[in-house]
Amino acid sequence: MGLLNKIFGSSEPQEEKVLPWIPLNSIQQLKHITEKSKIKTQVIFKHSTRCGISRMAMNQFVENYDLSEKDLDLYFLDLLSYRDVSNEVGYKFQVMHQSPQIIVIKNGITVAHASHGAINNIVLK
């Protein structure tokens, strides 16, 4: 029955996985992220709410995410609503803008970043 459920879907409702997202909606938060990255890994997920590819990458990221709040801080940036913040993220952390995109910050600098399908190749542990 497992194969049929994978093909046709299960009639049982599935609980939606919720990540410990921290909304990133102001440029002032970037200084805080930089400071906190000296103690704990900071991750920014940039998402375009109008893009199907971005939605697919985010869904895969959520499905595979298996860390807790003690491991890292996970920021969510709606780049359409906060374009100025998105632009400043690229400038401050020296990454070219892409969407969707994940940026990993440690000790004040970007240690990894990826976009589109490569997001799920980043090892956060």
Tab-separated table of N, CA, C and O in Angstrom:
chain	number	residue	atom	x	y	z
A	1	MET	N	0.807	-1.194	0.000
A	1	MET	CA	0.000	0.000	0.000
A	1	MET	C	0.854	1.263	0.000
A	1	MET	O	0.414	2.296	-0.441
A	2	GLY	N	2.083	1.171	0.498
A	2	GLY	CA	2.951	2.336	0.560
A	2	GLY	C	3.232	2.934	-0.807
A	2	GLY	O	3.231	4.137	-0.981
A	3	LEU	N	3.463	2.079	-1.824
A	3	LEU	CA	3.737	2.565	-3.168
A	3	LEU	C	2.522	3.287	-3.739
A	3	LEU	O	2.646	4.346	-4.349
A	4	LEU	N	1.342	2.727	-3.535
A	4	LEU	CA	0.121	3.370	-4.039
A	4	LEU	C	-0.112	4.718	-3.365
A	4	LEU	O	-0.544	5.674	-4.011
A	5	ASN	N	0.181	4.792	-2.074
A	5	ASN	CA	0.036	6.074	-1.376
A	5	ASN	C	1.000	7.112	-1.930
A	5	ASN	O	0.665	8.286	-2.020
A	6	LYS	N	2.205	6.674	-2.294
A	6	LYS	CA	3.168	7.608	-2.858
A	6	LYS	C	2.707	8.121	-4.223
A	6	LYS	O	2.910	9.272	-4.568
A	7	ILE	N	2.089	7.243	-4.999
A	7	ILE	CA	1.636	7.624	-6.333
A	7	ILE	C	0.367	8.463	-6.278
A	7	ILE	O	0.270	9.515	-6.883
A	8	PHE	N	-0.633	7.974	-5.528
A	8	PHE	CA	-1.950	8.619	-5.522
A	8	PHE	C	-2.193	9.508	-4.317
A	8	PHE	O	-3.178	10.216	-4.255
A	9	GLY	N	-1.315	9.442	-3.352
A	9	GLY	CA	-1.493	10.233	-2.134
A	9	GLY	C	-2.309	9.471	-1.114
A	9	GLY	O	-3.133	8.628	-1.446
A	10	SER	N	-2.065	9.773	0.114
A	10	SER	CA	-2.780	9.127	1.208
A	10	SER	C	-3.996	9.964	1.576
A	10	SER	O	-3.970	11.180	1.492
A	11	SER	N	-5.061	9.294	1.982
A	11	SER	CA	-6.260	10.023	2.402
A	11	SER	C	-6.130	10.512	3.846
A	11	SER	O	-6.935	11.298	4.307
A	12	GLU	N	-5.092	10.034	4.526
A	12	GLU	CA	-4.874	10.463	5.902
A	12	GLU	C	-4.226	11.841	5.910
A	12	GLU	O	-3.262	12.076	5.198
A	13	PRO	N	-4.749	12.763	6.728
A	13	PRO	CA	-4.117	14.090	6.788
A	13	PRO	C	-2.729	13.980	7.414
A	13	PRO	O	-2.516	13.231	8.355
A	14	GLN	N	-1.790	14.717	6.843
A	14	GLN	CA	-0.430	14.691	7.366
A	14	GLN	C	-0.153	15.997	8.089
A	14	GLN	O	-0.535	17.067	7.628
A	15	GLU	N	0.513	15.883	9.218
A	15	GLU	CA	0.850	17.062	10.002
A	15	GLU	C	1.931	17.855	9.283
A	15	GLU	O	2.932	17.308	8.830
A	16	GLU	N	1.717	19.154	9.147
A	16	GLU	CA	2.684	20.013	8.470
A	16	GLU	C	3.849	20.306	9.395
A	16	GLU	O	3.677	20.659	10.554
A	17	LYS	N	5.046	20.143	8.886
A	17	LYS	CA	6.259	20.401	9.646
A	17	LYS	C	6.489	21.910	9.711
A	17	LYS	O	6.438	22.585	8.696
A	18	VAL	N	6.734	22.412	10.900
A	18	VAL	CA	6.964	23.845	11.087
A	18	VAL	C	8.389	24.038	11.609
A	18	VAL	O	8.780	23.428	12.600
A	19	LEU	N	9.141	24.866	10.919
A	19	LEU	CA	10.515	25.140	11.333
A	19	LEU	C	10.552	26.355	12.258
A	19	LEU	O	9.647	27.180	12.243
A	20	PRO	N	11.627	26.483	13.025
A	20	PRO	CA	11.750	27.621	13.948
A	20	PRO	C	12.206	28.904	13.233
A	20	PRO	O	13.240	29.495	13.554
A	21	TRP	N	11.435	29.307	12.217
A	21	TRP	CA	11.777	30.491	11.434
A	21	TRP	C	11.771	31.751	12.296
A	21	TRP	O	10.886	31.937	13.111
A	22	ILE	N	12.726	32.607	12.061
A	22	ILE	CA	12.760	33.943	12.640
A	22	ILE	C	12.548	34.898	11.467
A	22	ILE	O	13.346	34.879	10.520
A	23	PRO	N	11.489	35.692	11.473
A	23	PRO	CA	11.279	36.603	10.348
A	23	PRO	C	12.414	37.621	10.241
A	23	PRO	O	12.821	38.213	11.233
A	24	LEU	N	12.934	37.782	9.037
A	24	LEU	CA	13.962	38.782	8.768
A	24	LEU	C	13.290	39.885	7.953
A	24	LEU	O	12.965	39.692	6.782
A	25	ASN	N	13.043	41.014	8.609
A	25	ASN	CA	12.289	42.069	7.941
A	25	ASN	C	12.850	43.470	8.163
A	25	ASN	O	12.192	44.446	7.845
A	26	SER	N	14.068	43.547	8.716
A	26	SER	CA	14.681	44.866	8.863
A	26	SER	C	16.197	44.766	8.694
A	26	SER	O	16.814	43.766	9.059
A	27	ILE	N	16.749	45.819	8.145
A	27	ILE	CA	18.188	45.879	7.929
A	27	ILE	C	18.932	45.846	9.266
A	27	ILE	O	20.020	45.281	9.367
A	28	GLN	N	18.335	46.408	10.316
A	28	GLN	CA	18.970	46.429	11.628
A	28	GLN	C	19.232	45.012	12.161
A	28	GLN	O	20.173	44.814	12.928
A	29	GLN	N	18.441	44.042	11.757
A	29	GLN	CA	18.642	42.670	12.210
A	29	GLN	C	19.966	42.090	11.716
A	29	GLN	O	20.510	41.178	12.328
A	30	LEU	N	20.492	42.616	10.625
A	30	LEU	CA	21.717	42.057	10.056
A	30	LEU	C	22.912	42.240	10.983
A	30	LEU	O	23.779	41.367	11.068
A	31	LYS	N	22.955	43.344	11.700
A	31	LYS	CA	24.026	43.549	12.683
A	31	LYS	C	23.912	42.512	13.800
A	31	LYS	O	24.912	41.924	14.218
A	32	HIS	N	22.695	42.266	14.243
A	32	HIS	CA	22.441	41.261	15.281
A	32	HIS	C	22.851	39.861	14.790
A	32	HIS	O	23.480	39.101	15.522
A	33	ILE	N	22.507	39.543	13.537
A	33	ILE	CA	22.873	38.250	12.951
A	33	ILE	C	24.392	38.109	12.913
A	33	ILE	O	24.942	37.063	13.272
A	34	THR	N	25.079	39.158	12.516
A	34	THR	CA	26.546	39.135	12.459
A	34	THR	C	27.127	38.869	13.845
A	34	THR	O	28.024	38.034	13.998
A	35	GLU	N	26.631	39.561	14.855
A	35	GLU	CA	27.134	39.371	16.225
A	35	GLU	C	26.825	37.969	16.746
A	35	GLU	O	27.684	37.324	17.336
A	36	LYS	N	25.598	37.514	16.541
A	36	LYS	CA	25.222	36.182	17.022
A	36	LYS	C	25.989	35.075	16.322
A	36	LYS	O	26.191	34.003	16.887
A	37	SER	N	26.440	35.342	15.082
A	37	SER	CA	27.163	34.315	14.330
A	37	SER	C	28.517	33.991	14.952
A	37	SER	O	29.124	32.983	14.617
A	38	LYS	N	28.969	34.819	15.878
A	38	LYS	CA	30.234	34.563	16.565
A	38	LYS	C	30.074	33.498	17.639
A	38	LYS	O	31.057	32.928	18.104
A	39	ILE	N	28.822	33.215	18.000
A	39	ILE	CA	28.515	32.222	19.030
A	39	ILE	C	27.775	31.024	18.443
A	39	ILE	O	27.997	29.890	18.853
A	40	LYS	N	26.913	31.294	17.473
A	40	LYS	CA	26.009	30.275	16.952
A	40	LYS	C	25.813	30.507	15.455
A	40	LYS	O	25.681	31.654	15.010
A	41	THR	N	25.785	29.448	14.680
A	41	THR	CA	25.578	29.555	13.238
A	41	THR	C	24.245	30.230	12.944
A	41	THR	O	23.229	29.931	13.566
A	42	GLN	N	24.272	31.146	11.977
A	42	GLN	CA	23.077	31.869	11.541
A	42	GLN	C	22.815	31.499	10.081
A	42	GLN	O	23.752	31.453	9.277
A	43	VAL	N	21.561	31.234	9.763
A	43	VAL	CA	21.196	30.838	8.412
A	43	VAL	C	20.064	31.735	7.930
A	43	VAL	O	19.073	31.941	8.631
A	44	ILE	N	20.219	32.261	6.720
A	44	ILE	CA	19.178	33.081	6.099
A	44	ILE	C	18.647	32.320	4.888
A	44	ILE	O	19.428	31.899	4.020
A	45	PHE	N	17.330	32.152	4.844
A	45	PHE	CA	16.672	31.541	3.691
A	45	PHE	C	15.891	32.636	2.982
A	45	PHE	O	14.943	33.187	3.522
A	46	LYS	N	16.327	32.976	1.771
A	46	LYS	CA	15.655	34.000	0.972
A	46	LYS	C	14.656	33.308	0.051
A	46	LYS	O	15.013	32.395	-0.692
A	47	HIS	N	13.414	33.769	0.113
A	47	HIS	CA	12.336	33.097	-0.610
A	47	HIS	C	11.494	34.107	-1.381
A	47	HIS	O	11.142	35.166	-0.862
A	48	SER	N	11.170	33.755	-2.623
A	48	SER	CA	10.257	34.552	-3.427
A	48	SER	C	8.879	33.894	-3.360
A	48	SER	O	8.708	32.764	-3.825
A	49	THR	N	7.929	34.589	-2.779
A	49	THR	CA	6.592	34.014	-2.570
A	49	THR	C	5.815	33.841	-3.875
A	49	THR	O	4.778	33.183	-3.874
A	50	ARG	N	6.282	34.399	-4.975
A	50	ARG	CA	5.593	34.270	-6.266
A	50	ARG	C	6.250	33.266	-7.203
A	50	ARG	O	5.814	33.116	-8.339
A	51	CYS	N	7.279	32.587	-6.741
A	51	CYS	CA	8.054	31.707	-7.613
A	51	CYS	C	7.850	30.235	-7.246
A	51	CYS	O	8.098	29.829	-6.111
A	52	GLY	N	7.414	29.455	-8.215
A	52	GLY	CA	7.196	28.025	-7.983
A	52	GLY	C	8.467	27.274	-7.653
A	52	GLY	O	8.464	26.358	-6.823
A	53	ILE	N	9.565	27.644	-8.287
A	53	ILE	CA	10.845	26.990	-7.999
A	53	ILE	C	11.275	27.282	-6.569
A	53	ILE	O	11.752	26.403	-5.848
A	54	SER	N	11.075	28.529	-6.145
A	54	SER	CA	11.409	28.899	-4.769
A	54	SER	C	10.552	28.099	-3.785
A	54	SER	O	11.053	27.600	-2.776
A	55	ARG	N	9.275	27.959	-4.071
A	55	ARG	CA	8.366	27.184	-3.207
A	55	ARG	C	8.810	25.732	-3.137
A	55	ARG	O	8.840	25.128	-2.079
A	56	MET	N	9.180	25.149	-4.280
A	56	MET	CA	9.615	23.759	-4.304
A	56	MET	C	10.898	23.576	-3.489
A	56	MET	O	11.011	22.646	-2.686
A	57	ALA	N	11.862	24.476	-3.663
A	57	ALA	CA	13.118	24.382	-2.908
A	57	ALA	C	12.863	24.527	-1.415
A	57	ALA	O	13.448	23.808	-0.601
A	58	MET	N	11.970	25.446	-1.044
A	58	MET	CA	11.664	25.634	0.366
A	58	MET	C	10.972	24.401	0.941
A	58	MET	O	11.297	23.955	2.044
A	59	ASN	N	10.034	23.819	0.209
A	59	ASN	CA	9.345	22.616	0.689
A	59	ASN	C	10.325	21.476	0.905
A	59	ASN	O	10.240	20.753	1.900
A	60	GLN	N	11.276	21.303	-0.010
A	60	GLN	CA	12.291	20.260	0.150
A	60	GLN	C	13.181	20.559	1.355
A	60	GLN	O	13.537	19.651	2.111
A	61	PHE	N	13.544	21.816	1.523
A	61	PHE	CA	14.365	22.215	2.666
A	61	PHE	C	13.639	21.890	3.974
A	61	PHE	O	14.216	21.298	4.884
A	62	VAL	N	12.380	22.265	4.059
A	62	VAL	CA	11.578	22.011	5.261
A	62	VAL	C	11.480	20.516	5.519
A	62	VAL	O	11.657	20.048	6.650
A	63	GLU	N	11.222	19.749	4.487
A	63	GLU	CA	11.076	18.295	4.623
A	63	GLU	C	12.344	17.643	5.155
A	63	GLU	O	12.296	16.727	5.971
A	64	ASN	N	13.507	18.132	4.724
A	64	ASN	CA	14.784	17.525	5.114
A	64	ASN	C	15.406	18.125	6.370
A	64	ASN	O	16.388	17.600	6.879
A	65	TYR	N	14.862	19.212	6.868
A	65	TYR	CA	15.442	19.919	8.015
A	65	TYR	C	15.309	19.069	9.271
A	65	TYR	O	14.216	18.613	9.613
A	66	ASP	N	16.421	18.854	9.973
A	66	ASP	CA	16.376	18.010	11.169
A	66	ASP	C	17.222	18.573	12.315
A	66	ASP	O	17.793	17.833	13.108
A	67	LEU	N	17.304	19.891	12.396
A	67	LEU	CA	18.069	20.533	13.458
A	67	LEU	C	17.118	21.207	14.442
A	67	LEU	O	15.933	21.370	14.167
A	68	SER	N	17.660	21.609	15.563
A	68	SER	CA	16.840	22.303	16.552
A	68	SER	C	17.325	23.738	16.715
A	68	SER	O	18.361	24.125	16.174
A	69	GLU	N	16.597	24.499	17.493
A	69	GLU	CA	16.949	25.905	17.725
A	69	GLU	C	18.285	26.049	18.427
A	69	GLU	O	18.918	27.093	18.333
A	70	LYS	N	18.730	25.031	19.135
A	70	LYS	CA	20.031	25.119	19.807
A	70	LYS	C	21.194	24.983	18.814
A	70	LYS	O	22.288	25.441	19.079
A	71	ASP	N	20.924	24.395	17.640
A	71	ASP	CA	21.967	24.195	16.636
A	71	ASP	C	22.283	25.456	15.853
A	71	ASP	O	23.445	25.726	15.535
A	72	LEU	N	21.250	26.210	15.487
A	72	LEU	CA	21.434	27.407	14.681
A	72	LEU	C	20.177	28.258	14.730
A	72	LEU	O	19.135	27.806	15.176
A	73	ASP	N	20.312	29.493	14.289
A	73	ASP	CA	19.157	30.381	14.135
A	73	ASP	C	18.811	30.407	12.657
A	73	ASP	O	19.688	30.561	11.806
A	74	LEU	N	17.529	30.254	12.362
A	74	LEU	CA	17.057	30.134	10.991
A	74	LEU	C	16.141	31.306	10.649
A	74	LEU	O	15.045	31.427	11.182
A	75	TYR	N	16.636	32.171	9.772
A	75	TYR	CA	15.896	33.372	9.383
A	75	TYR	C	15.198	33.169	8.046
A	75	TYR	O	15.769	32.575	7.127
A	76	PHE	N	13.981	33.681	7.959
A	76	PHE	CA	13.196	33.619	6.732
A	76	PHE	C	13.033	35.032	6.181
A	76	PHE	O	12.545	35.918	6.872
A	77	LEU	N	13.457	35.219	4.935
A	77	LEU	CA	13.352	36.529	4.290
A	77	LEU	C	12.445	36.431	3.065
A	77	LEU	O	12.781	35.756	2.095
A	78	ASP	N	11.286	37.087	3.158
A	78	ASP	CA	10.390	37.220	2.013
A	78	ASP	C	10.960	38.365	1.187
A	78	ASP	O	10.733	39.536	1.486
A	79	LEU	N	11.713	38.019	0.149
A	79	LEU	CA	12.454	39.055	-0.554
A	79	LEU	C	11.571	39.977	-1.386
A	79	LEU	O	12.002	41.077	-1.741
A	80	LEU	N	10.345	39.592	-1.670
A	80	LEU	CA	9.453	40.500	-2.391
A	80	LEU	C	8.925	41.596	-1.469
A	80	LEU	O	8.784	42.746	-1.873
A	81	SER	N	8.649	41.232	-0.233
A	81	SER	CA	8.146	42.212	0.732
A	81	SER	C	9.259	43.071	1.322
A	81	SER	O	9.006	44.192	1.756
A	82	TYR	N	10.459	42.534	1.356
A	82	TYR	CA	11.582	43.229	1.986
A	82	TYR	C	12.779	43.286	1.037
A	82	TYR	O	13.861	42.809	1.339
A	83	ARG	N	12.569	43.879	-0.111
A	83	ARG	CA	13.599	43.965	-1.144
A	83	ARG	C	14.842	44.701	-0.629
A	83	ARG	O	15.970	44.315	-0.925
A	84	ASP	N	14.648	45.767	0.158
A	84	ASP	CA	15.795	46.506	0.685
A	84	ASP	C	16.638	45.637	1.617
A	84	ASP	O	17.868	45.705	1.602
A	85	VAL	N	15.986	44.787	2.408
A	85	VAL	CA	16.713	43.879	3.300
A	85	VAL	C	17.475	42.850	2.460
A	85	VAL	O	18.646	42.560	2.721
A	86	SER	N	16.818	42.325	1.439
A	86	SER	CA	17.461	41.356	0.551
A	86	SER	C	18.704	41.952	-0.109
A	86	SER	O	19.756	41.309	-0.164
A	87	ASN	N	18.595	43.169	-0.587
A	87	ASN	CA	19.746	43.833	-1.201
A	87	ASN	C	20.893	44.009	-0.208
A	87	ASN	O	22.056	43.792	-0.529
A	88	GLU	N	20.555	44.393	1.015
A	88	GLU	CA	21.580	44.606	2.047
A	88	GLU	C	22.221	43.290	2.460
A	88	GLU	O	23.425	43.248	2.754
A	89	VAL	N	21.457	42.195	2.483
A	89	VAL	CA	22.017	40.871	2.791
A	89	VAL	C	23.125	40.544	1.788
A	89	VAL	O	24.217	40.117	2.167
A	90	GLY	N	22.851	40.765	0.507
A	90	GLY	CA	23.851	40.492	-0.523
A	90	GLY	C	25.101	41.326	-0.339
A	90	GLY	O	26.225	40.825	-0.457
A	91	TYR	N	24.903	42.588	-0.034
A	91	TYR	CA	26.034	43.500	0.163
A	91	TYR	C	26.837	43.131	1.412
A	91	TYR	O	28.055	42.967	1.358
A	92	LYS	N	26.142	42.978	2.526
A	92	LYS	CA	26.801	42.736	3.812
A	92	LYS	C	27.529	41.392	3.850
A	92	LYS	O	28.632	41.286	4.381
A	93	PHE	N	26.904	40.363	3.281
A	93	PHE	CA	27.483	39.020	3.370
A	93	PHE	C	28.153	38.577	2.068
A	93	PHE	O	28.520	37.414	1.920
A	94	GLN	N	28.332	39.527	1.136
A	94	GLN	CA	29.103	39.316	-0.092
A	94	GLN	C	28.635	38.116	-0.918
A	94	GLN	O	29.431	37.265	-1.321
A	95	VAL	N	27.317	38.067	-1.165
A	95	VAL	CA	26.761	37.033	-2.034
A	95	VAL	C	25.896	37.703	-3.093
A	95	VAL	O	25.185	38.668	-2.809
A	96	MET	N	25.987	37.192	-4.300
A	96	MET	CA	25.159	37.712	-5.370
A	96	MET	C	23.715	37.272	-5.133
A	96	MET	O	23.461	36.119	-4.760
A	97	HIS	N	22.772	38.179	-5.346
A	97	HIS	CA	21.365	37.873	-5.132
A	97	HIS	C	20.897	36.748	-6.046
A	97	HIS	O	21.137	36.766	-7.248
A	98	GLN	N	20.226	35.778	-5.438
A	98	GLN	CA	19.525	34.732	-6.171
A	98	GLN	C	18.288	34.375	-5.370
A	98	GLN	O	18.179	34.699	-4.195
A	99	SER	N	17.377	33.693	-6.011
A	99	SER	CA	16.153	33.295	-5.334
A	99	SER	C	15.661	31.980	-5.924
A	99	SER	O	15.558	31.870	-7.149
A	100	PRO	N	15.418	31.034	-5.051
A	100	PRO	CA	15.644	31.018	-3.611
A	100	PRO	C	17.139	30.903	-3.313
A	100	PRO	O	17.917	30.519	-4.165
A	101	GLN	N	17.471	31.226	-2.069
A	101	GLN	CA	18.884	31.216	-1.689
A	101	GLN	C	19.018	30.950	-0.198
A	101	GLN	O	18.197	31.393	0.598
A	102	ILE	N	20.068	30.225	0.156
A	102	ILE	CA	20.399	30.003	1.562
A	102	ILE	C	21.814	30.531	1.792
A	102	ILE	O	22.693	30.356	0.949
A	103	ILE	N	21.977	31.220	2.915
A	103	ILE	CA	23.272	31.808	3.269
A	103	ILE	C	23.591	31.379	4.695
A	103	ILE	O	22.776	31.576	5.603
A	104	VAL	N	24.762	30.799	4.894
A	104	VAL	CA	25.201	30.328	6.211
A	104	VAL	C	26.303	31.259	6.701
A	104	VAL	O	27.310	31.459	6.009
A	105	ILE	N	26.106	31.820	7.906
A	105	ILE	CA	27.026	32.816	8.441
A	105	ILE	C	27.615	32.324	9.762
A	105	ILE	O	26.876	31.932	10.663
A	106	LYS	N	28.950	32.365	9.842
A	106	LYS	CA	29.672	32.022	11.067
A	106	LYS	C	30.770	33.060	11.246
A	106	LYS	O	31.423	33.447	10.278
A	107	ASN	N	30.963	33.475	12.470
A	107	ASN	CA	32.011	34.448	12.789
A	107	ASN	C	31.948	35.689	11.899
A	107	ASN	O	32.977	36.229	11.489
A	108	GLY	N	30.733	36.106	11.579
A	108	GLY	CA	30.533	37.340	10.842
A	108	GLY	C	30.680	37.262	9.337
A	108	GLY	O	30.521	38.258	8.654
A	109	ILE	N	31.023	36.082	8.818
A	109	ILE	CA	31.202	35.953	7.368
A	109	ILE	C	30.385	34.790	6.806
A	109	ILE	O	30.032	33.851	7.523
A	110	THR	N	30.151	34.862	5.517
A	110	THR	CA	29.452	33.782	4.820
A	110	THR	C	30.407	32.607	4.654
A	110	THR	O	31.490	32.764	4.089
A	111	VAL	N	29.995	31.443	5.160
A	111	VAL	CA	30.828	30.246	5.020
A	111	VAL	C	30.269	29.302	3.962
A	111	VAL	O	30.981	28.408	3.502
A	112	ALA	N	29.008	29.490	3.597
A	112	ALA	CA	28.397	28.684	2.538
A	112	ALA	C	27.154	29.411	2.031
A	112	ALA	O	26.513	30.151	2.781
A	113	HIS	N	26.859	29.197	0.779
A	113	HIS	CA	25.616	29.712	0.215
A	113	HIS	C	25.283	28.900	-1.023
A	113	HIS	O	26.167	28.313	-1.658
A	114	ALA	N	23.996	28.843	-1.324
A	114	ALA	CA	23.546	28.089	-2.492
A	114	ALA	C	22.186	28.619	-2.909
A	114	ALA	O	21.500	29.293	-2.132
A	115	SER	N	21.814	28.280	-4.131
A	115	SER	CA	20.500	28.684	-4.607
A	115	SER	C	19.833	27.522	-5.341
A	115	SER	O	20.478	26.519	-5.671
A	116	HIS	N	18.560	27.688	-5.562
A	116	HIS	CA	17.725	26.728	-6.278
A	116	HIS	C	17.894	25.322	-5.680
A	116	HIS	O	17.898	25.168	-4.468
A	117	GLY	N	18.055	24.294	-6.507
A	117	GLY	CA	18.142	22.919	-6.035
A	117	GLY	C	19.368	22.642	-5.179
A	117	GLY	O	19.367	21.718	-4.360
A	118	ALA	N	20.413	23.443	-5.332
A	118	ALA	CA	21.636	23.233	-4.547
A	118	ALA	C	21.457	23.570	-3.077
A	118	ALA	O	22.277	23.193	-2.245
A	119	ILE	N	20.364	24.243	-2.743
A	119	ILE	CA	20.085	24.580	-1.337
A	119	ILE	C	20.103	23.318	-0.486
A	119	ILE	O	20.651	23.309	0.616
A	120	ASN	N	19.536	22.265	-0.994
A	120	ASN	CA	19.415	21.049	-0.206
A	120	ASN	C	20.701	20.227	-0.168
A	120	ASN	O	20.756	19.199	0.498
A	121	ASN	N	21.745	20.706	-0.841
A	121	ASN	CA	23.052	20.047	-0.762
A	121	ASN	C	23.916	20.646	0.353
A	121	ASN	O	24.952	20.090	0.693
A	122	ILE	N	23.505	21.778	0.900
A	122	ILE	CA	24.252	22.428	1.984
A	122	ILE	C	24.071	21.597	3.261
A	122	ILE	O	22.952	21.293	3.655
A	123	VAL	N	25.177	21.245	3.881
A	123	VAL	CA	25.132	20.495	5.145
A	123	VAL	C	25.189	21.499	6.284
A	123	VAL	O	26.171	22.221	6.441
A	124	LEU	N	24.132	21.550	7.067
A	124	LEU	CA	24.044	22.537	8.139
A	124	LEU	C	24.543	22.017	9.491
A	124	LEU	O	24.697	22.786	10.409
A	125	LYS	N	24.802	20.744	9.600
A	125	LYS	CA	25.192	20.189	10.905
A	125	LYS	C	26.569	20.608	11.301
A	125	LYS	O	27.557	20.460	10.861
